[in-house]
CSV table of C-alpha atoms and ligand atoms in Angstrom, one decimal:
chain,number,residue,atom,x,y,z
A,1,UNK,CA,104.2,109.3,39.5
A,2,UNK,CA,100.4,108.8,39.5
A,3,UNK,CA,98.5,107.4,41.7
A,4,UNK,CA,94.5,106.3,42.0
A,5,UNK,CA,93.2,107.1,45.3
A,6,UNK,CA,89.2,105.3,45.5
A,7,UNK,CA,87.5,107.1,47.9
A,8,UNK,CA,89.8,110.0,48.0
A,9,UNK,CA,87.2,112.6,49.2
A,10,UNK,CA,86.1,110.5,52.3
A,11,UNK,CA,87.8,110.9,55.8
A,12,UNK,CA,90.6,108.9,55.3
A,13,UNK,CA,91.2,109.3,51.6
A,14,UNK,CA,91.1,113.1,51.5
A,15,UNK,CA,93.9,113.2,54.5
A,16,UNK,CA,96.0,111.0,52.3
A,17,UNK,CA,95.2,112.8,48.9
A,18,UNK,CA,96.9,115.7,50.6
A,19,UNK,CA,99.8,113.8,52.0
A,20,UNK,CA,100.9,112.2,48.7
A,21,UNK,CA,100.4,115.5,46.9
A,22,UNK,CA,103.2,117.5,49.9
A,23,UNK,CA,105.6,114.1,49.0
A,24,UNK,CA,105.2,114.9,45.1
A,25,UNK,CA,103.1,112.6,43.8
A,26,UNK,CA,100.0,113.1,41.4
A,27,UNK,CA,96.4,111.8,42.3
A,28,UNK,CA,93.4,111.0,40.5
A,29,UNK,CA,90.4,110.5,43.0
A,30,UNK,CA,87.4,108.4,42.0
A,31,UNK,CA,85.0,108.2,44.5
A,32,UNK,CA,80.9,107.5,44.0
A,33,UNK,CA,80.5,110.3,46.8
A,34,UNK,CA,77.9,108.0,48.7
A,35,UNK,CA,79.3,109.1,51.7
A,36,UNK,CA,81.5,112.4,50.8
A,37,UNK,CA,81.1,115.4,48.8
A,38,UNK,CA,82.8,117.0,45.8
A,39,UNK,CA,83.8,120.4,48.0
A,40,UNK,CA,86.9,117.7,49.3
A,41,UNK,CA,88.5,118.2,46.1
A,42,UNK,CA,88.6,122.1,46.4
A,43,UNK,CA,89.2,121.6,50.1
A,44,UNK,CA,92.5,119.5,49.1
A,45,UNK,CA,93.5,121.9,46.7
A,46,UNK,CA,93.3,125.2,49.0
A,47,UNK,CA,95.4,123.1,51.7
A,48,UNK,CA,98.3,121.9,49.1
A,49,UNK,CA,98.1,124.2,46.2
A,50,UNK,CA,97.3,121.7,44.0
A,51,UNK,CA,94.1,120.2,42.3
A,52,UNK,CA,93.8,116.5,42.3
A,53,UNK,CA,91.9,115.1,39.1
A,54,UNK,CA,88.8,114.0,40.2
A,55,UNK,CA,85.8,111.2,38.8
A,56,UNK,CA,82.4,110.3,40.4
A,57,UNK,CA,81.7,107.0,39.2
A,58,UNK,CA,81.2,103.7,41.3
A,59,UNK,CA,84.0,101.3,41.0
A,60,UNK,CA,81.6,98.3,41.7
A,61,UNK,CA,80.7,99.0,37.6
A,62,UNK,CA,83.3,97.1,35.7
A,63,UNK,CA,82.5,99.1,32.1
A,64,UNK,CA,82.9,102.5,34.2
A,65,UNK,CA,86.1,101.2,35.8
A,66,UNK,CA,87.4,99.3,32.8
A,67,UNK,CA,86.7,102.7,30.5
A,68,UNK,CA,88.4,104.6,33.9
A,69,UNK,CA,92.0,102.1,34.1
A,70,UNK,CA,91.9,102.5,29.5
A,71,UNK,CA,92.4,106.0,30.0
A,72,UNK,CA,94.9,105.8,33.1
A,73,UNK,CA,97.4,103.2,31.8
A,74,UNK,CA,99.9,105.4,33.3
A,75,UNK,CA,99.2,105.1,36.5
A,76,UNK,CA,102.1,103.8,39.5
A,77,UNK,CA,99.9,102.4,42.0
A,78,UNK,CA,96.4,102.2,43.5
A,79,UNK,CA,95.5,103.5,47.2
A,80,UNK,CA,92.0,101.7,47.2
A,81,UNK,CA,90.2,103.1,50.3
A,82,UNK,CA,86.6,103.0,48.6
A,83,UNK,CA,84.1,101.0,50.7
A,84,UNK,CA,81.0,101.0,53.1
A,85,UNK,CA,82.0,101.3,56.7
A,86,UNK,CA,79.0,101.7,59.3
A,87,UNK,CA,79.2,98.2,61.4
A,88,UNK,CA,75.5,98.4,62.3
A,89,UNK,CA,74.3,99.4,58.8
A,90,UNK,CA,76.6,96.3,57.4
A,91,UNK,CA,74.4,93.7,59.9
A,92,UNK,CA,71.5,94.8,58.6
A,93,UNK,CA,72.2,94.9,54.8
A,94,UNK,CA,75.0,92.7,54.4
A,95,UNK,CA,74.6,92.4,50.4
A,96,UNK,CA,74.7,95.8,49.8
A,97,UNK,CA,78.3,95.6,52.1
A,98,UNK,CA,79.6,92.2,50.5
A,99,UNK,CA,78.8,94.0,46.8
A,100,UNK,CA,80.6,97.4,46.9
A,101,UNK,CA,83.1,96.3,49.3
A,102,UNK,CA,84.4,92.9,47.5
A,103,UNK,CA,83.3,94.0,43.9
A,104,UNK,CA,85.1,97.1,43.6
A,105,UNK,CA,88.1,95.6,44.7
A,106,UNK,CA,87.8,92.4,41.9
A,107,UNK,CA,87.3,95.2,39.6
A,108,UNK,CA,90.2,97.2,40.6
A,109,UNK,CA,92.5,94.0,40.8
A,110,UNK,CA,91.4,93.1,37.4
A,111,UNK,CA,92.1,96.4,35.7
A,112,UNK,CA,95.8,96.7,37.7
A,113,UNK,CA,96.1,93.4,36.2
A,114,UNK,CA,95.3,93.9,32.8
A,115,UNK,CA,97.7,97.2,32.4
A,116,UNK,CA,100.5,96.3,34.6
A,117,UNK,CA,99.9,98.2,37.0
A,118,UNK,CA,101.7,96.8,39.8
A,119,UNK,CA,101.5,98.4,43.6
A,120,UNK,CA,98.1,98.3,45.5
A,121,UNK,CA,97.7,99.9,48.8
A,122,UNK,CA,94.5,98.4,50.8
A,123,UNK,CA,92.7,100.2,53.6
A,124,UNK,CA,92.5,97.1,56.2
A,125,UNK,CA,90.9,97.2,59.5
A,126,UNK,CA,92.1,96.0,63.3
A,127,UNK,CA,88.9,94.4,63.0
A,128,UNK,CA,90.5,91.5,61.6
A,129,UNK,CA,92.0,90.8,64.9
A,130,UNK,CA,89.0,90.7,67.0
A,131,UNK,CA,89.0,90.4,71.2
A,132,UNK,CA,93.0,89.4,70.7
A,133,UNK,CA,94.1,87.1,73.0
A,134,UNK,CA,97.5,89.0,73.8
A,135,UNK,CA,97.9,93.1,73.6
A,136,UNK,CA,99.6,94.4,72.3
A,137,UNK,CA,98.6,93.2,68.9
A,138,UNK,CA,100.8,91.8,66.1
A,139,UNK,CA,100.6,91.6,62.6
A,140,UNK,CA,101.3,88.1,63.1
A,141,UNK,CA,98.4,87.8,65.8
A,142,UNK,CA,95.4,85.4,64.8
A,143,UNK,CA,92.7,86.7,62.5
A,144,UNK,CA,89.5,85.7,64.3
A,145,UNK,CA,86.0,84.8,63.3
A,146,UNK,CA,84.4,88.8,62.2
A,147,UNK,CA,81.6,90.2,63.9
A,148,UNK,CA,79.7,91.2,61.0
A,149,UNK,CA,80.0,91.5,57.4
A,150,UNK,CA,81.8,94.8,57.3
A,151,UNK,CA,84.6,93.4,59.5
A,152,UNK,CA,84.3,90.3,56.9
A,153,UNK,CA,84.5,92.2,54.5
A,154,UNK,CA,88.2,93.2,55.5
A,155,UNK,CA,89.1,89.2,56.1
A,156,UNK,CA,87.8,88.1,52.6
A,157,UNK,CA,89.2,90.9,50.5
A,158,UNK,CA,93.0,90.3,52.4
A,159,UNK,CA,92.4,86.8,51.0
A,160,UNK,CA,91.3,88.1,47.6
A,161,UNK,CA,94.6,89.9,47.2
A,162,UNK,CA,96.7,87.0,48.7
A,163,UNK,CA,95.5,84.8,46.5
A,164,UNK,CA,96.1,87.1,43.5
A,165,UNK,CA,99.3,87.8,44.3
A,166,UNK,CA,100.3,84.4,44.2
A,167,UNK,CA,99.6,84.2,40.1
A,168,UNK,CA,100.6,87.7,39.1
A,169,UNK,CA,102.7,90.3,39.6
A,170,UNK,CA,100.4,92.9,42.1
A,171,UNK,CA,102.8,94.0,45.5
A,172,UNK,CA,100.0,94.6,47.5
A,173,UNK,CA,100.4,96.4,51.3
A,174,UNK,CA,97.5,95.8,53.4
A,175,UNK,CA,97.2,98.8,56.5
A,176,UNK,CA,95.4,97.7,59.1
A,177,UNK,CA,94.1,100.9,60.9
A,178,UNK,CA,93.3,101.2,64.6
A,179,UNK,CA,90.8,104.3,65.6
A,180,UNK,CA,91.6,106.9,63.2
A,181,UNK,CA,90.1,110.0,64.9
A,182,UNK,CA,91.2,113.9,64.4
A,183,UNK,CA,91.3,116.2,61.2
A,184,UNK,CA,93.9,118.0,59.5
A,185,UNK,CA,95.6,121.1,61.2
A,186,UNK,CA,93.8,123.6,58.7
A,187,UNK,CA,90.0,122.5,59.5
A,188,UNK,CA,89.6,122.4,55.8
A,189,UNK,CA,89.1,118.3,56.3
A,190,UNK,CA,87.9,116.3,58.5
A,191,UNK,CA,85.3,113.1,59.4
A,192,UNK,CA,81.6,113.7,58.2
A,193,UNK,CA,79.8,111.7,59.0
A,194,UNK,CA,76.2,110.5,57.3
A,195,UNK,CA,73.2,111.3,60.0
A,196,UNK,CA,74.0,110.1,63.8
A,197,UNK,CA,77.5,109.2,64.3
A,198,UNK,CA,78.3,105.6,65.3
A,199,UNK,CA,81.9,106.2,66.3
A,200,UNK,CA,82.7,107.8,69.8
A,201,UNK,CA,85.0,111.6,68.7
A,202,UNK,CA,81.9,112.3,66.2
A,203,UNK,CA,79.3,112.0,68.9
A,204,UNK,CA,81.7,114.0,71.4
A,205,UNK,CA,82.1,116.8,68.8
A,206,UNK,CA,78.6,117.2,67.9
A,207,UNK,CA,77.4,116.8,71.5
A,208,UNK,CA,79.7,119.4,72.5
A,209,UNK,CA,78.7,121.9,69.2
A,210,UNK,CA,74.7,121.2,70.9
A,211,UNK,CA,73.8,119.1,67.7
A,212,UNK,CA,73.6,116.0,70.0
A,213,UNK,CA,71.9,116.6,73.9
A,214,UNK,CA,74.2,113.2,75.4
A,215,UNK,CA,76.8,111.2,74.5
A,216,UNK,CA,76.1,107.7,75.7
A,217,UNK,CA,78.9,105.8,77.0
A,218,UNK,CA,78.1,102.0,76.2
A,219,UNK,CA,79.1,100.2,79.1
A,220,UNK,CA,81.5,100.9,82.4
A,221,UNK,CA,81.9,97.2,83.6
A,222,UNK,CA,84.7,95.8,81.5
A,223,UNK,CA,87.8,94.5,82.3
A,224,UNK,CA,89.9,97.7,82.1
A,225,UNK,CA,91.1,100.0,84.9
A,226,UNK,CA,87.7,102.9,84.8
A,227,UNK,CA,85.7,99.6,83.4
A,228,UNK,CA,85.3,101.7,79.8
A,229,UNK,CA,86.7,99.6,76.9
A,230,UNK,CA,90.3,100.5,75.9
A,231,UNK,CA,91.1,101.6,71.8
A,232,UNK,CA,94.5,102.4,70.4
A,233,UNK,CA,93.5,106.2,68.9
A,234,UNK,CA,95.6,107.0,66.1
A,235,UNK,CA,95.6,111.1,64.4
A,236,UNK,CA,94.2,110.3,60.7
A,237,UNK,CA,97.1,112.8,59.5
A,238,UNK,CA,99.8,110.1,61.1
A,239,UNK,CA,98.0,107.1,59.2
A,240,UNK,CA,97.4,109.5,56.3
A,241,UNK,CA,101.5,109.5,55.9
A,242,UNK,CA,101.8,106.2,56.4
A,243,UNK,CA,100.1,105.4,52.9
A,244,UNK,CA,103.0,107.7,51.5
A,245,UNK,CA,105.7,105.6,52.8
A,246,UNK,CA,103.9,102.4,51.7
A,247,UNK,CA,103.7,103.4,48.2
A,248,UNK,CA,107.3,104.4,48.3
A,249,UNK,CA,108.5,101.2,50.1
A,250,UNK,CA,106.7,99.8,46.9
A,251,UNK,CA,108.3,101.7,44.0
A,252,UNK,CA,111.8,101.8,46.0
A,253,UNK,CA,111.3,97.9,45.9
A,254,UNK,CA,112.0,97.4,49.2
A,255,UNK,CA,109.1,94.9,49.7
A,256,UNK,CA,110.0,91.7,51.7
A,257,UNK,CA,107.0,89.5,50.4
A,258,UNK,CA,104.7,90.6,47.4
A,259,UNK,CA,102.0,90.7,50.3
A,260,UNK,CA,102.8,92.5,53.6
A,261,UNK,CA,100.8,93.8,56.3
A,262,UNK,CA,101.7,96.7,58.9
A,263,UNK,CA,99.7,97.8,61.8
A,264,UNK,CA,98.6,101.3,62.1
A,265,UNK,CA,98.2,102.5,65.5
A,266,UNK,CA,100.4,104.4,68.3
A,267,UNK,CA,101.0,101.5,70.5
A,268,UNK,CA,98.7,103.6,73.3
A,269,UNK,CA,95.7,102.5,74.2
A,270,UNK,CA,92.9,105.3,75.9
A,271,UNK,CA,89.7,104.5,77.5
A,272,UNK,CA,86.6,106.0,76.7
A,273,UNK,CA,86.3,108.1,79.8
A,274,UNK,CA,90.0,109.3,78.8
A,275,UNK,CA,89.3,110.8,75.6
A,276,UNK,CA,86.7,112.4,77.1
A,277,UNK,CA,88.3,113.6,79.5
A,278,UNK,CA,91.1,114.6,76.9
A,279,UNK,CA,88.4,116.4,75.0
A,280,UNK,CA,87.3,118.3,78.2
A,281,UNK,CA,90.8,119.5,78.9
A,282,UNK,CA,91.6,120.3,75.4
A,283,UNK,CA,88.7,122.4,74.6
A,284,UNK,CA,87.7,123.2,78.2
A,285,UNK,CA,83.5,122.3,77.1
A,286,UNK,CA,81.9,120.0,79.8
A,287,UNK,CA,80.6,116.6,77.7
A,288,UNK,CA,77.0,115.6,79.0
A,289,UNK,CA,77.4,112.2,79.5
A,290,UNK,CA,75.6,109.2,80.3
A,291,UNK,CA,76.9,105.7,81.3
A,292,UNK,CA,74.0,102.6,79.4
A,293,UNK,CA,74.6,99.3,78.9
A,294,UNK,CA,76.7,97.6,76.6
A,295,UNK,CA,76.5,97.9,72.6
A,296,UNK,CA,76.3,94.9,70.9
A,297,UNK,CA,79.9,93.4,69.2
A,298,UNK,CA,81.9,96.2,70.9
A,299,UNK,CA,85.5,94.1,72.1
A,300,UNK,CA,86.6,95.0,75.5
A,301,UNK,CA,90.1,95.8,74.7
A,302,UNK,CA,92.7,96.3,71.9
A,303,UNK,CA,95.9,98.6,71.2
A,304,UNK,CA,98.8,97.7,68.7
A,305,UNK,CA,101.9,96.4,68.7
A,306,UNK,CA,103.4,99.4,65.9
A,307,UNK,CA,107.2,98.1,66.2
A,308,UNK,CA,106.8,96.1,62.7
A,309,UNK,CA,105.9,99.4,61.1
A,310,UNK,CA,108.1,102.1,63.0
A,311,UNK,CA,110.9,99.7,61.8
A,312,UNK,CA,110.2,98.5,58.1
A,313,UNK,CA,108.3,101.2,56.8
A,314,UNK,CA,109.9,104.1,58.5
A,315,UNK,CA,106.6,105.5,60.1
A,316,UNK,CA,105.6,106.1,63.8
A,317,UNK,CA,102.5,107.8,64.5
A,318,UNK,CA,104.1,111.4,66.6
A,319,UNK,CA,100.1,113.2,67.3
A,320,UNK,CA,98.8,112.9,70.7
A,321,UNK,CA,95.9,112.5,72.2
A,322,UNK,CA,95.4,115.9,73.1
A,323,UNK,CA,96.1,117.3,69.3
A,324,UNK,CA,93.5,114.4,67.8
A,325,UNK,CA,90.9,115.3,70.2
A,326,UNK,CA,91.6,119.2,69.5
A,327,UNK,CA,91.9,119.3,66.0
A,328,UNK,CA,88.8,117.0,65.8
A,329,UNK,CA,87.0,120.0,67.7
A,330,UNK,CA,88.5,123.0,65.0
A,331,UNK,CA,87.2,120.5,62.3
A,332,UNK,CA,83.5,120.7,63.9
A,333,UNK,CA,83.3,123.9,64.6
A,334,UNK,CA,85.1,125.3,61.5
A,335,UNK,CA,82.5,123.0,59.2
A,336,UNK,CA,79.4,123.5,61.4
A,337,UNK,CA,80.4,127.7,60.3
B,1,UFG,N1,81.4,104.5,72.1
B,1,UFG,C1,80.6,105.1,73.1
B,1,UFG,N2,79.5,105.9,72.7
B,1,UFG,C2,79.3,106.2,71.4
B,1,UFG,C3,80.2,105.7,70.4
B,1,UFG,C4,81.2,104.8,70.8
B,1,UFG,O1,80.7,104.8,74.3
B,1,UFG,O2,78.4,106.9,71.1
B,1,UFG,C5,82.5,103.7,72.5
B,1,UFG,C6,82.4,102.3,71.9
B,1,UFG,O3,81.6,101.5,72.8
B,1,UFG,C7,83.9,101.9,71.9
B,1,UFG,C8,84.6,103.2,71.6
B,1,UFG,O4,83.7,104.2,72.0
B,1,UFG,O5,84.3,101.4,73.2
B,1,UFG,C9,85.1,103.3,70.2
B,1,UFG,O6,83.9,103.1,69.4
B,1,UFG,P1,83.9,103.6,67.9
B,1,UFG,O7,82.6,103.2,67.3
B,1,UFG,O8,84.4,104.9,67.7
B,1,UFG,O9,85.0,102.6,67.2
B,1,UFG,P2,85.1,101.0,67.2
B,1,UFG,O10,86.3,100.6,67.9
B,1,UFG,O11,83.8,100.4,67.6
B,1,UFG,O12,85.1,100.8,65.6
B,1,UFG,C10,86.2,101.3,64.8
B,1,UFG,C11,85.8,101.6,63.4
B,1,UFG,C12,85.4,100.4,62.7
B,1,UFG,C13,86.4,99.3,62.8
B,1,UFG,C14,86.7,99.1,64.2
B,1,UFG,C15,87.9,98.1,64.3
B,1,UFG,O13,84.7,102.5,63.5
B,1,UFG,O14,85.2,100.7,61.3
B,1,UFG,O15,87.2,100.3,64.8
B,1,UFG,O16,88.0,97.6,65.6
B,1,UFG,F1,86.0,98.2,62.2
């Protein structure tokens, strides 16, 4: 069994390249490489033995993708991870995150459609959920008003594949990811991210590798117990697997709707001072710190309810915050050498 992983060679999509390749399956990568690069697919290969097929074209261009699905009528299902992800970057250039984000994916739907290809796998966000009102979170929890156009995104394309799965014959599983953080075991993969990192194990790794000088911890006056805001960290090799037993819950056909939606997270949520005091343990480096004010959109709280998932698709998340942080640090230094 084939399947098309979009984005394959970014953080997420190269963890779970390598995953469905262990379970057996076959991959073809496209990915546009605006955030990645093409030593991934080498990377993959050295850690399972086996070369994915691999295309650098962006899926926003329906003649590329049309010309891409002709020559892949074969394929079993579609992991569609492609998309722009940097919050800020989406507030300030909201087209350029509503185009790539929503047209790839009306593309993609359209080519499935046209070949029969059935199973779609869609790389959703616990942004949906915003500042929930009860924790931990459900899938069946309100989806609230986003907070910019990348969390929009998210919203609108779940309601692009709800609505399309009402008229044809797509299964669609949307994951909704909490704070994937930590790199594979090997240090082969890992998060790279473009210039200065927005998200908090990035700018821990690099401050403690002396790329960054301090890490800036945005605000120590919220509602939680050390007044840092609280995130449910989840090891990207857990939510890696968790995209093989959604594609397999899909062939077995043991869907309950033609549209479901699982929450990916441990159930644990960790403040920001906690992972970094997690890190400091772990790799025993001293993080230069600094306690500012607030950034802008950050919730105070949220960790996931994972009981819907453990139970129905067979998948807990087993890493803990101790092997995230410390396989996040073998990924920085092993790149940075
Ligand atoms: N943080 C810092 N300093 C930093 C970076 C982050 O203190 O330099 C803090 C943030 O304030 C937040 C926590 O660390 O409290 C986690 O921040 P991240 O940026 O790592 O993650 P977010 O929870 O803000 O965002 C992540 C993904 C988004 C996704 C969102 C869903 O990066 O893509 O979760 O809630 F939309």
């Amino acid at each position: 069994m084939k399947i098309l992983v979009t984005g394959g060679t970014g953080y997420i999509g190269s963890h779970t390249v390598v995953e469905l390749q262990n379970a057996g399956f076959d991959v073809v990568i496209v990915d546009a490489l605006f955030n990645s690069q093409k030593e991934v697919v080498d990377h993959i290969a050295a850690i399972t033995g086996k070369v994915p097929e691999f295309e650098a074209f962006d899926l926003t261009d329906n003649k590329k993708t049309a010309d891409f699905f002709k020559r892949h009528s074969d394929l079993t299902g579609v992991i569609h991870f492609a998309a722009h992800k940097a919050v800020g970057e989406s507030v300030q250039h909201p087209i350029k995150y509503y185009r790539n984000n929503l047209v790839s994916l009306m593309n993609i739907l359209e080519e499935m459609n046209t070949h029969g290809i059935q199973h779609l796998v869609f790389s959703s966000s616990c942004t949906v959920y915003g500042q929930a009102d009860r924790l931990p979170v459900s899938e069946s929890a309100p989806i609230k008003k986003a907070e910019s156009p990348y969390g929009n995104t998210k919203q609108i394309a779940e309601e692009i594949i709800t609505d399309t799965v009402h008229v044809s014959k797509l299964n669609a599983i949307a994951l909704r990811y909490f704070n994937p953080i930590g790199a594979h075991e090997s240090g082969l993969i890992g998060e790279l991210p473009n210039g200065v990192p927005d998200n908090l194990l990035p700018y821990i790794t690099q401050t403690a590798y002396g790329i960054r000088e301090q890490l800036k911890v945005f605000g120590d006056d919220y509602n939680t117990p050390d007044g840092t805001p609280i995130r449910d960290y989840i090891h990207v090799v857990d939510l890696a697997k968790a995209h093989v037993k959604a594609i397999q819950r899909m062939v077995q056909g043991q869907m309950k709707q033609a549209f479901e939606v699982f929450n990916l997270g441990t159930g644990n949520g960790y403040s920001v001072l906690e992972v970094i005091k997690a890190f400091e343990k772990a790799t025993g480096i001293k993080i230069n710190y600094k306690i500012v004010g607030r950034r802008e959109g950050d919730i105070e709280q949220i960790w996931a309810d994972p009981s819907y998932s453990n139970r129905e698709l067979g998948w807990k998340a087993e890493r803990s915050l101790d092997e995230m942080v410390a396989s996040a640090w073998k990924w920085e230094q092993h790149y940075r050498q």
